[in-house]
mmCIF file of C-alpha atoms in Angstrom:
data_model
loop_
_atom_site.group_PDB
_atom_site.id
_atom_site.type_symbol
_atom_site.label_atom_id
_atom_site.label_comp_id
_atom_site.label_asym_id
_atom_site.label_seq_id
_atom_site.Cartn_x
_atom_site.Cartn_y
_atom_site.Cartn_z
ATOM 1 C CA UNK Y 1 120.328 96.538 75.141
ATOM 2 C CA UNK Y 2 119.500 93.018 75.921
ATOM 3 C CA UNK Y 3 118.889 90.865 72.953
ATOM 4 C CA UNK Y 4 116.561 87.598 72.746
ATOM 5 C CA UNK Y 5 117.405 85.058 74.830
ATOM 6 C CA UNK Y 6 117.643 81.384 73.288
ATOM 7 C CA UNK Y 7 117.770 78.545 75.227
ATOM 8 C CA UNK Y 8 117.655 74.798 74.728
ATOM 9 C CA UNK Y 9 114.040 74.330 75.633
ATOM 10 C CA UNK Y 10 113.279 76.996 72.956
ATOM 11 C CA UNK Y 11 115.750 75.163 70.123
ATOM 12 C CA UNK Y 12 113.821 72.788 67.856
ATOM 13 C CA UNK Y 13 115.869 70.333 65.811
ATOM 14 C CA UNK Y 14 114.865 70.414 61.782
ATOM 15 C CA UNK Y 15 117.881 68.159 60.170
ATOM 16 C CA UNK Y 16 120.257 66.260 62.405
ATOM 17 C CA UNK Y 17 123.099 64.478 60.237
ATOM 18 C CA UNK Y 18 126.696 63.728 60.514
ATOM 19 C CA UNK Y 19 128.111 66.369 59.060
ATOM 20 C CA UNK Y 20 125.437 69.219 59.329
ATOM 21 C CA UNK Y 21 122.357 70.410 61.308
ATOM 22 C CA UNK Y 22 119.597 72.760 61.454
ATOM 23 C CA UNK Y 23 118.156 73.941 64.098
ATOM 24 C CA UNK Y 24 115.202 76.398 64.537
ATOM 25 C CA UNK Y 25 115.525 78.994 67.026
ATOM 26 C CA UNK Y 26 112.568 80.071 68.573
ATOM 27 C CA UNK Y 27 113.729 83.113 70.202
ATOM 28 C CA UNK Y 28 110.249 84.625 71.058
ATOM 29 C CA UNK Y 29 106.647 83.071 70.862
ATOM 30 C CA UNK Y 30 105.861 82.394 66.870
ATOM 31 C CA UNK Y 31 109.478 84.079 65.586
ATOM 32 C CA UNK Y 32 111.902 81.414 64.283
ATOM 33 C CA UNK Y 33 115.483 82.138 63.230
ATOM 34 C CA UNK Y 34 117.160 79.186 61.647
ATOM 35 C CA UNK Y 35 120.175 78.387 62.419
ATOM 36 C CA UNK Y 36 123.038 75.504 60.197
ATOM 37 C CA UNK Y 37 125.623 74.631 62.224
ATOM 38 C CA UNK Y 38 128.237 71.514 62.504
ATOM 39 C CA UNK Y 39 127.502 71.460 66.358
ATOM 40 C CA UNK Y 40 125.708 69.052 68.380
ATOM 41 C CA UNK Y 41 122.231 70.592 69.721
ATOM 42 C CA UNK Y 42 124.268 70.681 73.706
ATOM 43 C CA UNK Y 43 127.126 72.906 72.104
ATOM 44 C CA UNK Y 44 125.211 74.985 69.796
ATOM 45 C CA UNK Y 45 126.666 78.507 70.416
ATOM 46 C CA UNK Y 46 123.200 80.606 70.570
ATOM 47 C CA UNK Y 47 122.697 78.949 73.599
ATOM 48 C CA UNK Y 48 125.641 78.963 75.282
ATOM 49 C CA UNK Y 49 126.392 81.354 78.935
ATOM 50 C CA UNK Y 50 128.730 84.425 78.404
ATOM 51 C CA UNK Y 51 131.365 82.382 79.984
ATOM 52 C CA UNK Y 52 131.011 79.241 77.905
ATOM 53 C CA UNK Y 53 130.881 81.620 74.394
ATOM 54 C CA UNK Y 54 134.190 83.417 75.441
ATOM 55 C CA UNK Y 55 136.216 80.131 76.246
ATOM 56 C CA UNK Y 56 134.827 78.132 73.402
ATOM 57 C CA UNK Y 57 137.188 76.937 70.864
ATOM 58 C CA UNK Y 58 136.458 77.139 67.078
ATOM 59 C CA UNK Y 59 134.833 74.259 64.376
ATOM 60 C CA UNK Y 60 138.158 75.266 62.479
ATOM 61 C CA UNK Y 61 141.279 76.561 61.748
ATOM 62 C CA UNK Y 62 142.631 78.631 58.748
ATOM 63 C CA UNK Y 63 146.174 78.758 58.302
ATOM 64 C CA UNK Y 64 147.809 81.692 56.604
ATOM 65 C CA UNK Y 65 151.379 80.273 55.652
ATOM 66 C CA UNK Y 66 153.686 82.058 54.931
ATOM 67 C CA UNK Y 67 157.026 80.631 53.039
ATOM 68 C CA UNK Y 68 160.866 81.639 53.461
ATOM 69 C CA UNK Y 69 163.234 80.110 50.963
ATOM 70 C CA UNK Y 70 167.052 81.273 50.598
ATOM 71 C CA UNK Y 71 167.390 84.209 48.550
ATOM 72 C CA UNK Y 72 163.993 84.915 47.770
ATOM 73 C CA UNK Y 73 161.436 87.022 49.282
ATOM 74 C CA UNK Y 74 158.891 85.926 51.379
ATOM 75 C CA UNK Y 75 155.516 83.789 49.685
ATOM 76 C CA UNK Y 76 152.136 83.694 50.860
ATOM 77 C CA UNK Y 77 151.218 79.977 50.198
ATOM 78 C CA UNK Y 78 147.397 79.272 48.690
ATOM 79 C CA UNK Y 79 146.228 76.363 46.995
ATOM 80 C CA UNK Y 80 143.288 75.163 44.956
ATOM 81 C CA UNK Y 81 140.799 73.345 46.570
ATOM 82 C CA UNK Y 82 137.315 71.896 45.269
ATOM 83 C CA UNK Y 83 134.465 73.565 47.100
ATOM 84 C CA UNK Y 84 131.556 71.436 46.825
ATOM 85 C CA UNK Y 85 128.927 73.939 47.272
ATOM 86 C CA UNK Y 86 130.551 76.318 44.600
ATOM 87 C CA UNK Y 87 131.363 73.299 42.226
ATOM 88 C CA UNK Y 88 134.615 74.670 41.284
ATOM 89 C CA UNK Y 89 138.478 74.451 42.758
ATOM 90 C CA UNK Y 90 138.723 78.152 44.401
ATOM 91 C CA UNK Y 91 142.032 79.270 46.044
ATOM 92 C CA UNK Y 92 142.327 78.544 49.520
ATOM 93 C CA UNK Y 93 144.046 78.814 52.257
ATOM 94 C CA UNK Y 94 145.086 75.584 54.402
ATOM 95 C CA UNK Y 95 142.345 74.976 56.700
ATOM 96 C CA UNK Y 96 140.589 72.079 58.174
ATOM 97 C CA UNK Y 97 138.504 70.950 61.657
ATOM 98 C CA UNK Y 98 139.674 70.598 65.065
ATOM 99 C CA UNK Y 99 139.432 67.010 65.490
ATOM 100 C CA UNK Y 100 138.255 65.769 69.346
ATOM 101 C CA UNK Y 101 141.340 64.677 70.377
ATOM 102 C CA UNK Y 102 143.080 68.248 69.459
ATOM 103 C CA UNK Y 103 140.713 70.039 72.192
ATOM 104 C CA UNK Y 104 142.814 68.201 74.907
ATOM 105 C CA UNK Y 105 146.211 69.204 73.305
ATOM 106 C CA UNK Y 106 147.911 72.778 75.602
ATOM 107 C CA UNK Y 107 146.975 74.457 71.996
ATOM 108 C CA UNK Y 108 144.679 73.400 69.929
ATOM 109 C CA UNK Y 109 144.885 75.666 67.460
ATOM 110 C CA UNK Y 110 148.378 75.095 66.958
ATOM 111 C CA UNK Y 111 148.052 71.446 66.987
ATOM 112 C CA UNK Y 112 144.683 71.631 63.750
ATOM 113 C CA UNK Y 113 147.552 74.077 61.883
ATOM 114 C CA UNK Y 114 150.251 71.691 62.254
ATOM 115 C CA UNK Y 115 148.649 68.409 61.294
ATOM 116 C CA UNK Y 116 146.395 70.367 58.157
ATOM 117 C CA UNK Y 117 149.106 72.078 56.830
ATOM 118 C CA UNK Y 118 151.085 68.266 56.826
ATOM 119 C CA UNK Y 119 147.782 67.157 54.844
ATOM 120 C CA UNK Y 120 147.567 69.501 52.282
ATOM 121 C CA UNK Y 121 151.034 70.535 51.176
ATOM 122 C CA UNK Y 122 153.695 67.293 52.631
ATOM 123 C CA UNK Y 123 155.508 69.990 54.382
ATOM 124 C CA UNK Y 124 156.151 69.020 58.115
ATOM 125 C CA UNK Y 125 156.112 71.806 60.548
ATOM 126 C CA UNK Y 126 159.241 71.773 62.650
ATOM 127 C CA UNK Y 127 158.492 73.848 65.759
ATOM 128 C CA UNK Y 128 161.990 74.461 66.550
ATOM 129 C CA UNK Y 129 163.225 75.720 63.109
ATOM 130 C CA UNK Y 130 159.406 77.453 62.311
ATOM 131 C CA UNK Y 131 157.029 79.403 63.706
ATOM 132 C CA UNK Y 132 153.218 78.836 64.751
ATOM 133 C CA UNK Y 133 151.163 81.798 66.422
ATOM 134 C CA UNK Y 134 147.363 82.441 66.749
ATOM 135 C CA UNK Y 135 146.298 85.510 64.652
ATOM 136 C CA UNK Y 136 142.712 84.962 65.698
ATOM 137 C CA UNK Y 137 141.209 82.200 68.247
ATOM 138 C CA UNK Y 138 137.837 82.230 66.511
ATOM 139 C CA UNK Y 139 136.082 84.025 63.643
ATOM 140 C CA UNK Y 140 132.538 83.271 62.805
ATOM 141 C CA UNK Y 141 131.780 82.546 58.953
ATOM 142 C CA UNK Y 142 128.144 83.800 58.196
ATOM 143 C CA UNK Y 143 126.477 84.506 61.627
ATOM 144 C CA UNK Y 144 123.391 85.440 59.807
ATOM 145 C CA UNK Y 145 122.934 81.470 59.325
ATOM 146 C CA UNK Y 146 125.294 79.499 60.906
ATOM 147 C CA UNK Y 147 127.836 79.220 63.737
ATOM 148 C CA UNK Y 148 130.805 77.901 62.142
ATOM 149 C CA UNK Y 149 133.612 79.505 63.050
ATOM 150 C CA UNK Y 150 137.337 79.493 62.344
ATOM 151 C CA UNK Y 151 140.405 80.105 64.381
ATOM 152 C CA UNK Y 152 143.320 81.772 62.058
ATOM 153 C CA UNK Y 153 146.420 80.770 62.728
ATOM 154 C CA UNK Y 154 149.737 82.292 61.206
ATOM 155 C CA UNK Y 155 152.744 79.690 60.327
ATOM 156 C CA UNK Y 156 155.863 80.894 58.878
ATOM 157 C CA UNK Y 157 157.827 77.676 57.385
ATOM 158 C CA UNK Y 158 161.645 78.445 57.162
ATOM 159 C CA UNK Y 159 162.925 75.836 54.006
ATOM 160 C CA UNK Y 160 165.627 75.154 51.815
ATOM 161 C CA UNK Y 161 163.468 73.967 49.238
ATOM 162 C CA UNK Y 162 159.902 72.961 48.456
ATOM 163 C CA UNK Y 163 161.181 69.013 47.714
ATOM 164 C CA UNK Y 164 158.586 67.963 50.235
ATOM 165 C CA UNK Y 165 155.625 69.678 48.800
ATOM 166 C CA UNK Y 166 151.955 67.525 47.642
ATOM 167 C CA UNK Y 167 148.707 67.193 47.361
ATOM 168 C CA UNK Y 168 148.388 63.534 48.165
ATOM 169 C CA UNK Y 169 147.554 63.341 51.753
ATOM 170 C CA UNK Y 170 144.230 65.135 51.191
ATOM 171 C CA UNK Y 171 142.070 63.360 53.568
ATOM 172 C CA UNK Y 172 138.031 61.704 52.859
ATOM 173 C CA UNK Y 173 136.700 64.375 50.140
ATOM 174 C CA UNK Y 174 139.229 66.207 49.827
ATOM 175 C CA UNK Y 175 140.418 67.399 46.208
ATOM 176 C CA UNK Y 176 143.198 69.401 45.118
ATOM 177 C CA UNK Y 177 144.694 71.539 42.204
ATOM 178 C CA UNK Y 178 148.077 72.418 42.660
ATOM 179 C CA UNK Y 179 149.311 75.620 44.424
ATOM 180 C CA UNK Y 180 150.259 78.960 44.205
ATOM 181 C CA UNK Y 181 153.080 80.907 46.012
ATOM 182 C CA UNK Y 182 152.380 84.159 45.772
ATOM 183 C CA UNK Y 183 154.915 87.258 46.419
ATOM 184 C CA UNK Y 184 153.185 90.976 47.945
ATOM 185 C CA UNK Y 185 152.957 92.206 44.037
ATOM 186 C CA UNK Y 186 150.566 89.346 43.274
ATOM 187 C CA UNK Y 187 148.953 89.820 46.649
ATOM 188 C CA UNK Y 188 147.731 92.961 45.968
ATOM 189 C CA UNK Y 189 146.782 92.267 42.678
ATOM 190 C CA UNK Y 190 144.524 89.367 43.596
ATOM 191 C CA UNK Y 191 143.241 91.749 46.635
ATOM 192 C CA UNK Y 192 142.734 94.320 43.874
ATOM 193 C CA UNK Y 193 140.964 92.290 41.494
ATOM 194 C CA UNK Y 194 138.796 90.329 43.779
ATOM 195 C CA UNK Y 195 138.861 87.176 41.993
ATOM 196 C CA UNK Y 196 141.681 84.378 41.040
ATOM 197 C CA UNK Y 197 144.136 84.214 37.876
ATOM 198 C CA UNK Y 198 140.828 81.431 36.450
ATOM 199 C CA UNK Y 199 138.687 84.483 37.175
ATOM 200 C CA UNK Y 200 136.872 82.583 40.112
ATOM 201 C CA UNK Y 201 136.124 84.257 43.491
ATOM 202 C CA UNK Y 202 137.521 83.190 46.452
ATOM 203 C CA UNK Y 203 136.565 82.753 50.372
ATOM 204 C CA UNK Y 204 136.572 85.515 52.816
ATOM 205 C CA UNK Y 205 139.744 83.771 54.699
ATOM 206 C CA UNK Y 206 141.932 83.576 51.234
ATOM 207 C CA UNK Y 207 140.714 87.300 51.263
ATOM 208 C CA UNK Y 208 142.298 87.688 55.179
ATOM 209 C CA UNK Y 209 145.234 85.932 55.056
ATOM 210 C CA UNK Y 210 146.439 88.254 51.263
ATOM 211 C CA UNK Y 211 145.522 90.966 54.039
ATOM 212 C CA UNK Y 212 147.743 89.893 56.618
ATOM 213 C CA UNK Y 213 150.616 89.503 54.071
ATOM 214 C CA UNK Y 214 150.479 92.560 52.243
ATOM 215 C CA UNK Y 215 150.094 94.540 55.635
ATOM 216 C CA UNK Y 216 153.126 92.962 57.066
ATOM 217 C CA UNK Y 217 151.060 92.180 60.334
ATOM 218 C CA UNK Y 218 153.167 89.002 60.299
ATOM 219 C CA UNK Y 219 156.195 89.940 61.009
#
């Protein structure tokens, strides 16, 4: 079955700042389909070629981290982080945007993890002592109404202590609430419950990355 077919000529522009757009997508004469996005109108993914939507890179990257001290088990990393739109700290996963100048790096996925995990926790990845993998190159969000998107990535941080670990490199608005290393018990627990130890849900990539760590699909 072939589905509508958007193009540019057919994409009207409704709000156009910095840090989000809206664009109506007049996919057929009088139907509209509206369409939030970070993206530029020329990179907008509806109206992209087959070949430009399967090499495109994501808005973002979600980091599932997982932590190795000596003598303990393995932790699954989270944090709280202020959501503006929910007006509450929800627990997160590191995560940020792919910056221009990443998109030129050999992997830019890789390269987001690194420098967002060094934001939001202190900890510097070392590449030749840990471990960073793509789980997923790009997941869309809500493709019902926008086409954000984020890669996941999966870093596995070998340490002899958490010395190095903050919260003060959180970068414009930014705001932070201390973390939480979680072991599998916990995991499933949170998974089980649906919501945080405050009683607060949580985002659909905290909800992958307790998946990925209770499964063992990391290892």
């Amino acid at each position: 079955m072939t589905g509508p077919i958007i193009t540019k000529d057919k994409v009207e522009t409704i709000l156009d700042k910095i840090f989000i757009r809206v664009f109506d997508l007049q996919y057929e004469e009088g139907k509209h389909y509206f369409d939030a996005t970070r993206r530029p109108l020329d990179n907008i993914v509806a109206t992209k070629t087959e070949e430009e939507f399967k090499s495109m890179l994501p808005d973002a990257v979600s980091c599932v981290v997982i932590v190795e001290l000596p003598g303990k088990e393995p932790q699954l990393l989270l944090s709280y982080e202020y959501r503006y739109p929910t007006g509450r700290f929800l627990l997160s996963v590191p995560a940020g945007l792919m910056d221009p100048e990443d998109r030129d790096e050999e992997n830019p996925i890789a390269t987001t993890a690194i420098r967002e995990i060094h934001e939001e926790t202190g900890i510097v990845v070392d590449t030749k002592r840990d471990s960073v993998s793509v789980i997923n190159p790009l997941l869309f969000s809500t493709p019902g109404m926008t086409d954000e998107s984020n890669a996941l990535a999966l870093v596995i941080l070998h340490l002899d202590n958490l010395d190095e670990m903050n919260q003060k490199g959180g970068v414009g608005s930014e705001c932070f609430d201390g973390f939480s290393l979680i072991d599998k018990d916990k995991a499933r627990e949170l998974l089980k419950k649906g919501v945080d130890d405050k009683g607060h849900f949580y985002s659909v990539y905290t909800w992958s990355a307790l998946m990925y760590f209770v499964s063992d699909m990391w290892k």
